[in-house]
Tab-separated table of C-alpha atoms and ligand atoms in Angstrom:
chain	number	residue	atom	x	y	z
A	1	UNK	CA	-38.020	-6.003	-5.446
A	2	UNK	CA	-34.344	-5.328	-4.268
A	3	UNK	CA	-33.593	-4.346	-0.411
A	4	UNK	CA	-32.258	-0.606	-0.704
A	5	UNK	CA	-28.350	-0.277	0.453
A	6	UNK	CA	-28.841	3.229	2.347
A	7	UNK	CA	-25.296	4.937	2.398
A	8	UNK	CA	-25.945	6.564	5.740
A	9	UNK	CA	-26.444	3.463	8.041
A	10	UNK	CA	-23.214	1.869	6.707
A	11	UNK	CA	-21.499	5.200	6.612
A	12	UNK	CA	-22.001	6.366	9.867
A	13	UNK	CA	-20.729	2.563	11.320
A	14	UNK	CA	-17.817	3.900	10.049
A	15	UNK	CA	-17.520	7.086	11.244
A	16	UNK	CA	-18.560	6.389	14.631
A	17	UNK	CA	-15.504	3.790	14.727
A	18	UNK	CA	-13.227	6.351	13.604
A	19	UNK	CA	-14.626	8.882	16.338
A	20	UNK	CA	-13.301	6.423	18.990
A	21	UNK	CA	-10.022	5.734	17.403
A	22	UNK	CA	-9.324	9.866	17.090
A	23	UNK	CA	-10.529	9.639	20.928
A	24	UNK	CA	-8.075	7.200	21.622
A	25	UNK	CA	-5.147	8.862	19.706
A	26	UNK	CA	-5.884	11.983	21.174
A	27	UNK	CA	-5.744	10.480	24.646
A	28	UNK	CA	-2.692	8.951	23.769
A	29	UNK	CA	-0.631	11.212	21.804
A	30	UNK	CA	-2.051	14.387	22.716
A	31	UNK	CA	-2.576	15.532	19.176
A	32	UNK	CA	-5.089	15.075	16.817
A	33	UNK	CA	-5.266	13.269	12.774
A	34	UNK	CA	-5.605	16.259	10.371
A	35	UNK	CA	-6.474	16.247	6.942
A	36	UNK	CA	-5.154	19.384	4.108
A	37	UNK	CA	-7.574	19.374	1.246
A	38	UNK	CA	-6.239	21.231	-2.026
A	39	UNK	CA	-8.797	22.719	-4.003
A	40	UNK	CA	-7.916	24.746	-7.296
A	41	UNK	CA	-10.226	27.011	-8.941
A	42	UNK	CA	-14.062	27.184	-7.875
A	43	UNK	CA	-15.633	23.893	-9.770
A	44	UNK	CA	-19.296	23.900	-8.140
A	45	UNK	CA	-19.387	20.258	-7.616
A	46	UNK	CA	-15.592	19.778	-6.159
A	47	UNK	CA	-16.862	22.712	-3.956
A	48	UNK	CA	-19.788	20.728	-2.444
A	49	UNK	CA	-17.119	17.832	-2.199
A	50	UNK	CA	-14.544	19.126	-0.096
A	51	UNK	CA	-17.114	21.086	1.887
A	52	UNK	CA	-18.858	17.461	3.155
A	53	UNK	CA	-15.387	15.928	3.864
A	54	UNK	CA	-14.513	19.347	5.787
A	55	UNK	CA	-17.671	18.568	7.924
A	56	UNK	CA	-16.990	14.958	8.549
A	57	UNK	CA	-13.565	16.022	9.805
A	58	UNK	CA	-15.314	18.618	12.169
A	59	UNK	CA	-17.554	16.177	13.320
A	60	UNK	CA	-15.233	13.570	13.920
A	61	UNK	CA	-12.221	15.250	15.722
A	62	UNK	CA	-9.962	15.211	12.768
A	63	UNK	CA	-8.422	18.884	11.973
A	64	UNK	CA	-9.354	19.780	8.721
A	65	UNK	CA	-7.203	22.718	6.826
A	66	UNK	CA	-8.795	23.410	3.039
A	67	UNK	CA	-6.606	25.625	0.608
A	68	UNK	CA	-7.718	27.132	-1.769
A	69	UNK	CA	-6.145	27.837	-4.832
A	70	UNK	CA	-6.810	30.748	-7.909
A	71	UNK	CA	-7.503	28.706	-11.284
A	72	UNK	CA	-4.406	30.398	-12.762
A	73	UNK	CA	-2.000	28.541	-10.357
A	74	UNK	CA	1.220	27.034	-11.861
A	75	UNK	CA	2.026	23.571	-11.591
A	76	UNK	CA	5.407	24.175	-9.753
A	77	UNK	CA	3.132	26.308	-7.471
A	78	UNK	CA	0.968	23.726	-6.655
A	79	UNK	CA	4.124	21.244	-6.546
A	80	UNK	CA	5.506	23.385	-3.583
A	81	UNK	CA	2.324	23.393	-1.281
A	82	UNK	CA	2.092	19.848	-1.746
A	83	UNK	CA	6.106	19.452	-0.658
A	84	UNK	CA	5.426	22.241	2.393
A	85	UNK	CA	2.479	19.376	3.458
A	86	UNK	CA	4.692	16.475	2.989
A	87	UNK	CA	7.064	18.056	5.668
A	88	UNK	CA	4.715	19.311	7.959
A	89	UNK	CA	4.616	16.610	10.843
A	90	UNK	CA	1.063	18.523	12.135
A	91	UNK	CA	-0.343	17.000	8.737
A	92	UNK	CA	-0.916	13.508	8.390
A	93	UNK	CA	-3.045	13.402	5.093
A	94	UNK	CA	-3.059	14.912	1.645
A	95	UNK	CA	-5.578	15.065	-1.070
A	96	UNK	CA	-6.036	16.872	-4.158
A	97	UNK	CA	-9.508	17.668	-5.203
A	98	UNK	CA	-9.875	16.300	-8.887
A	99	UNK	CA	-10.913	17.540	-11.738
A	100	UNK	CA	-7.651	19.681	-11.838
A	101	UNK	CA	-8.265	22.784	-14.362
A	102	UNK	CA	-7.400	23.233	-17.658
A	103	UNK	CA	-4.469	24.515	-17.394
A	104	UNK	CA	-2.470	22.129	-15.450
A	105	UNK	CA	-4.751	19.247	-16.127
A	106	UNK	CA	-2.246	17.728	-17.974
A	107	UNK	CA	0.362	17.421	-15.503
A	108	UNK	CA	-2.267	15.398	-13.037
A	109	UNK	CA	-0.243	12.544	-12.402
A	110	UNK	CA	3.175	14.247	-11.278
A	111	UNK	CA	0.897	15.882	-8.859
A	112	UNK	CA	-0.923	13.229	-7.506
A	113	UNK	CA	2.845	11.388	-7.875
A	114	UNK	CA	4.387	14.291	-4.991
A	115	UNK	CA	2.101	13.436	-2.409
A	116	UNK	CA	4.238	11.496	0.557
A	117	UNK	CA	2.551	7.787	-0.066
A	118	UNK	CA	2.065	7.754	3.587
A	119	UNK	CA	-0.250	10.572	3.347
A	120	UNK	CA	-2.095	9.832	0.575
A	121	UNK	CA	-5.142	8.994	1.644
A	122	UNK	CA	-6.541	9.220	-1.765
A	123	UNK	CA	-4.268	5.839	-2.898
A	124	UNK	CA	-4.152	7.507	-6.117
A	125	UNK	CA	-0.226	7.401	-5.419
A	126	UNK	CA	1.432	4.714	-8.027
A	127	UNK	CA	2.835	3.240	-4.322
A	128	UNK	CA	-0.204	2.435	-2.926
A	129	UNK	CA	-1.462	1.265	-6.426
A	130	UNK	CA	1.356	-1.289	-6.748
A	131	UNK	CA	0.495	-2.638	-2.882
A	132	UNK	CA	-3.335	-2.140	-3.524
A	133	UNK	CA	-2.668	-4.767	-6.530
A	134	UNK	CA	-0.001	-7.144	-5.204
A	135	UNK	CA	-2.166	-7.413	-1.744
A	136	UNK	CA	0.119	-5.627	0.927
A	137	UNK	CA	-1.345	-2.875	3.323
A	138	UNK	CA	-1.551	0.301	1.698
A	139	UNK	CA	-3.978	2.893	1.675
A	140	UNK	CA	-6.842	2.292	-0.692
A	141	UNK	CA	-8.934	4.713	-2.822
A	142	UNK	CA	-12.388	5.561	-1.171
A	143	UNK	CA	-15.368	4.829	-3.421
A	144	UNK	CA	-13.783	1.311	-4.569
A	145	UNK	CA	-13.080	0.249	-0.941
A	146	UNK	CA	-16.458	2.169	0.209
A	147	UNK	CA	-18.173	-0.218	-2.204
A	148	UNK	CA	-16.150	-3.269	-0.860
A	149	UNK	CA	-16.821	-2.214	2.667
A	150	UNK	CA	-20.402	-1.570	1.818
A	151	UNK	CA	-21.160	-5.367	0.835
A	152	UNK	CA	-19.502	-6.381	3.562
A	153	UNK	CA	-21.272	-4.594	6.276
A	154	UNK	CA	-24.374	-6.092	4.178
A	155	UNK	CA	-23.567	-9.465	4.397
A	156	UNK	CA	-23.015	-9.652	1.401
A	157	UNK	CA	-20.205	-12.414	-0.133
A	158	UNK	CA	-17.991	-11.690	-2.873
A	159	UNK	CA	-15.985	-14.779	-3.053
A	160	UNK	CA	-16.407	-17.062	-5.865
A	161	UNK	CA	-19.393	-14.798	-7.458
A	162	UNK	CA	-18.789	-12.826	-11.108
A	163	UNK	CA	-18.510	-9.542	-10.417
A	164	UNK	CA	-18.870	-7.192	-13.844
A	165	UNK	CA	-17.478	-3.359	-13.322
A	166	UNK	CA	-18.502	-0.946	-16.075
A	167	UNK	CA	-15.942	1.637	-16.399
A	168	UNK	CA	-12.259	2.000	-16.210
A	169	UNK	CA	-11.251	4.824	-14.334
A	170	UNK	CA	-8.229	5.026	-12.670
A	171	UNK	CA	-10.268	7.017	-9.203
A	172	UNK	CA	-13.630	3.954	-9.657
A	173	UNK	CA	-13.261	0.807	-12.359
A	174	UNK	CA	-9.472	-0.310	-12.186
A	175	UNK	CA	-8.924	-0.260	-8.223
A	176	UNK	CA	-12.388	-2.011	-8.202
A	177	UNK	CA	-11.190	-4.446	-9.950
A	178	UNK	CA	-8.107	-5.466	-7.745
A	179	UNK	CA	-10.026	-4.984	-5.107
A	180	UNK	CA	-13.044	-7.513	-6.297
A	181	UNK	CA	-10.444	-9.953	-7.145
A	182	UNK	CA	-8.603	-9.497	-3.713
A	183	UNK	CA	-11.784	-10.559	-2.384
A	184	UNK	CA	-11.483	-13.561	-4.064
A	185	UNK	CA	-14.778	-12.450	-7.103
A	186	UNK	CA	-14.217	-13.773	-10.703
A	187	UNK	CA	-13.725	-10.118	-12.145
A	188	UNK	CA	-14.733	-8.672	-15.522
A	189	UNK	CA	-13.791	-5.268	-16.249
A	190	UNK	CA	-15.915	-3.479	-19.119
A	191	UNK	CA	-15.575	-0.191	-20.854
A	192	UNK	CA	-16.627	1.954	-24.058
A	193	UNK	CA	-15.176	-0.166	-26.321
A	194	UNK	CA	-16.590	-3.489	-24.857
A	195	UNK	CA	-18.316	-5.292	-27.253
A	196	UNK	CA	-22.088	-7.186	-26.305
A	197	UNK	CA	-21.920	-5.272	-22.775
A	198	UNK	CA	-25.237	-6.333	-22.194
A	199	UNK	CA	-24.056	-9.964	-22.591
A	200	UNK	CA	-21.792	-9.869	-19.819
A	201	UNK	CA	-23.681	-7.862	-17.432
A	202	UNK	CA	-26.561	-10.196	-17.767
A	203	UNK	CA	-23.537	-12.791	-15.918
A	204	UNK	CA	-23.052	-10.422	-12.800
A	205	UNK	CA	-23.793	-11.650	-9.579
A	206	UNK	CA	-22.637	-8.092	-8.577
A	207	UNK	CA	-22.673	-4.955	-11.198
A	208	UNK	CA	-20.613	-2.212	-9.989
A	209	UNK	CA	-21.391	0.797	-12.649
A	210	UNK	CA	-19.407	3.962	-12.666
A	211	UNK	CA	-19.435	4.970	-16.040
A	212	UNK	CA	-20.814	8.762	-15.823
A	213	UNK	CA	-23.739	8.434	-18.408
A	214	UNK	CA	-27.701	9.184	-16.480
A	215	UNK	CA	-29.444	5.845	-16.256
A	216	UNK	CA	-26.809	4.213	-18.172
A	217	UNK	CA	-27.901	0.824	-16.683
A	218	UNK	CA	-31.388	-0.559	-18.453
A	219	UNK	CA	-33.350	-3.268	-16.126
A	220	UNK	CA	-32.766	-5.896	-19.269
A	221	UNK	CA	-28.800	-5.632	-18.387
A	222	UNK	CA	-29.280	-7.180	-14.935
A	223	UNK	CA	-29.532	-10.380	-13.866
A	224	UNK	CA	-32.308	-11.754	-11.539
A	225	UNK	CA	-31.169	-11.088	-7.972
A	226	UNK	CA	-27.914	-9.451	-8.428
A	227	UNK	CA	-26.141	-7.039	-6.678
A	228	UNK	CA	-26.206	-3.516	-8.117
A	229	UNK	CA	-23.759	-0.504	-7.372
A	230	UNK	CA	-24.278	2.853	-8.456
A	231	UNK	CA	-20.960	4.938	-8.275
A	232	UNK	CA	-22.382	7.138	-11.157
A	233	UNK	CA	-23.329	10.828	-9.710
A	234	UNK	CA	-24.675	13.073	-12.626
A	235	UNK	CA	-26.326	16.258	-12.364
A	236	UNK	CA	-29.048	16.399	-15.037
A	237	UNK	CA	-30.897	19.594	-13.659
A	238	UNK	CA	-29.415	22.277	-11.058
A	239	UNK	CA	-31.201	20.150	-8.515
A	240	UNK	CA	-31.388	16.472	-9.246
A	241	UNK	CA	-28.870	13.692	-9.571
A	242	UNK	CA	-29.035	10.277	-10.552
A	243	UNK	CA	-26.695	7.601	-10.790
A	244	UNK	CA	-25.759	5.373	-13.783
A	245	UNK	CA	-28.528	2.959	-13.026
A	246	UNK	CA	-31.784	3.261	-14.075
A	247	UNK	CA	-33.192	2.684	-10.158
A	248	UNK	CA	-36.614	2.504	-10.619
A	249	UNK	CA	-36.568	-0.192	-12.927
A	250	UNK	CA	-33.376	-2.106	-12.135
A	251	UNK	CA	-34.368	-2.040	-8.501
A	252	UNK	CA	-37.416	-4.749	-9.214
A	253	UNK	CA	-35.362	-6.891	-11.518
A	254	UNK	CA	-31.999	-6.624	-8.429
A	255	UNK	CA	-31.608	-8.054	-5.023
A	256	UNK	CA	-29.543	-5.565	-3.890
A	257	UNK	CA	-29.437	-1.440	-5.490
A	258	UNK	CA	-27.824	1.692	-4.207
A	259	UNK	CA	-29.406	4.603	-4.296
A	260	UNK	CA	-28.255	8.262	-5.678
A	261	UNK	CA	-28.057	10.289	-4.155
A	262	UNK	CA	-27.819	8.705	-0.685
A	263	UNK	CA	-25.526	5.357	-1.759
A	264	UNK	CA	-21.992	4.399	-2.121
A	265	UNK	CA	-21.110	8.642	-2.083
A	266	UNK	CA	-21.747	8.576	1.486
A	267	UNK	CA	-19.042	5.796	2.093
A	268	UNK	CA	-15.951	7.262	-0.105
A	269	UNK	CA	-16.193	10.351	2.885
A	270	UNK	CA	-16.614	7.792	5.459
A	271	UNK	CA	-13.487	5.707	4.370
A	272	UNK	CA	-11.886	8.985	3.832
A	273	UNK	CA	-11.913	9.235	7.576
A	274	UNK	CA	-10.847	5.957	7.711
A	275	UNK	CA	-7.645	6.586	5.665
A	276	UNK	CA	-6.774	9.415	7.862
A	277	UNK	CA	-6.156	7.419	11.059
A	278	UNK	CA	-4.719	5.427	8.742
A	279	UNK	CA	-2.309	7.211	7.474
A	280	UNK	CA	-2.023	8.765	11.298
A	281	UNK	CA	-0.772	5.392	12.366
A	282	UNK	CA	1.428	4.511	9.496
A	283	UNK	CA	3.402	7.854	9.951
A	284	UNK	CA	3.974	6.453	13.541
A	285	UNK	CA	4.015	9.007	14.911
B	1	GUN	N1	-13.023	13.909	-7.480
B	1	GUN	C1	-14.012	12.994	-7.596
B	1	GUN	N2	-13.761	11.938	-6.794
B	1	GUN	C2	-12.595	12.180	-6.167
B	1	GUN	C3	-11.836	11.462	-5.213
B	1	GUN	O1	-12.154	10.360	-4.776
B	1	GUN	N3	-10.687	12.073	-4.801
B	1	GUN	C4	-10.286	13.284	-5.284
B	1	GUN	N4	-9.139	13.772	-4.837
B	1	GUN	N5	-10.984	13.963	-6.160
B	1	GUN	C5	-12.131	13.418	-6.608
């Protein structure tokens, strides 16, 4: 029977060390982080998103300034509030809500591309991909480095085990990868077109699935003792989520399983936070 990683306790660790350093800048500087969340168009879920990292901010110290914008806004619309937010010196992090709407969907990455690097506390930014891969100090994206810091906090260690990551997602399964590896994990990276999955997840010391299919993850796919991590968050009735992982039955064949909801989700807001003083301090202001 595997010990249950509860989000919260690991997620409010964080927060509570991010309360003090917002003290401490306040103290010092006299002004406080803030965070500008663009949302476009009214997806229910995104909603619910930016409305818990809103919170956090609130709770936390950090100012928080959501805008929201109509489906039907152009790209070179959205291009200018995001160059009005690079200049504003009261703003010290920027982060577009994703999925983008149809009808600029296709321009995602110059979007994501004309947030200042220094305020993109996403890391989506092809800067702080390059430094998230070659090792330097940038700001990383928040589920991967949530699950990282989870394991960590856990007492968990990475180094030297195989680590297996289903999915390849630019937001989840590729910076988990670097950041696996960083940690010094042998990493295998599978995807849709990955032939005998089962085969190689049956090797993973840890299993980090975020692949987007309900109970994607069968208990036969794990190996005895491993770590299991659930970034999968799918709605299959108006009230209920699950994750990619079968829980119930992976979590007797597991040493370690996340729950969803209540997991690694509570971490990405957590190291949200996190990126905020972050990117505070790297603005030097
Ligand atoms: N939509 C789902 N996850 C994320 C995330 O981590 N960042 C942003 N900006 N949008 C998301």
């Amino acid at each position: 029977m595997a010990k249950i990683l509860e989000g919260k306790e690991f997620a409010t660790a964080i927060k509570e060390n991010v309360r003090k350093k917002v003290e401490e800048i306040k103290e010092k500087y006299k002004i406080s982080p803030a965070l500008a969340v663009i949302i476009v168009g009214n997806n229910p879920a995104s909603e619910v998103y930016v409305r818990n990292k809103h919170k956090a901010c609130e709770d936390l110290g950090i100012v928080s300034k959501v805008i929201e914008l109509s489906e039907s806004v152009s790209k070179d619309e959205l291009l200018a509030k995001i160059d009005e937010l690079n200049g504003d010196k009261n703003i010290h992090g920027i982060l577009v809500q994703l999925p983008l709407p149809e009808g600029i969907v296709k321009s995602e990455s110059e979007i994501l591309n004309r947030i200042d690097p220094k305020k993109d506390v996403d890391g989506f930014h092809p800067v702080n991909v390059g430094k998230m891969v070659t090792g330097e100090n940038a700001l990383l994206p928040c589920t991967p480095a949530g699950c990282i810091r989870m394991m960590e906090l856990a007492g968990i260690e990475i180094e030297g085990k195989n680590a297996v990551v289903i999915g390849r997602s630019n937001i989840v399964g590729k910076p988990m990868l670097h950041l696996l590896l960083q940690k010094n994990a042998t990493v295998t990276l599978c995807h849709s077109k990955t032939k005998n999955l089962k085969e190689m997840t049956k090797q993973a010391d840890i299993l980090v699935a975020a692949v987007g299919k309900p109970k994607f993850v069968t208990a036969d796919m794990v190996k005895e003792g491993a770590v299991v991590i659930d970034v999968g968050i799918n709605r299959i009735a108006p009230k209920k989520l699950v994750g990619d992982v079968d829980f119930d039955a992976v979590k007797e064949v597991a040493g370690f399983i996340t729950p969803v909801p209540g997991g690694v989700g509570l971490l990405t807001v957590a190291m949200l936070m996190e990126n905020v003083v972050r990117a505070f301090e790297l603005q030097g202001v």
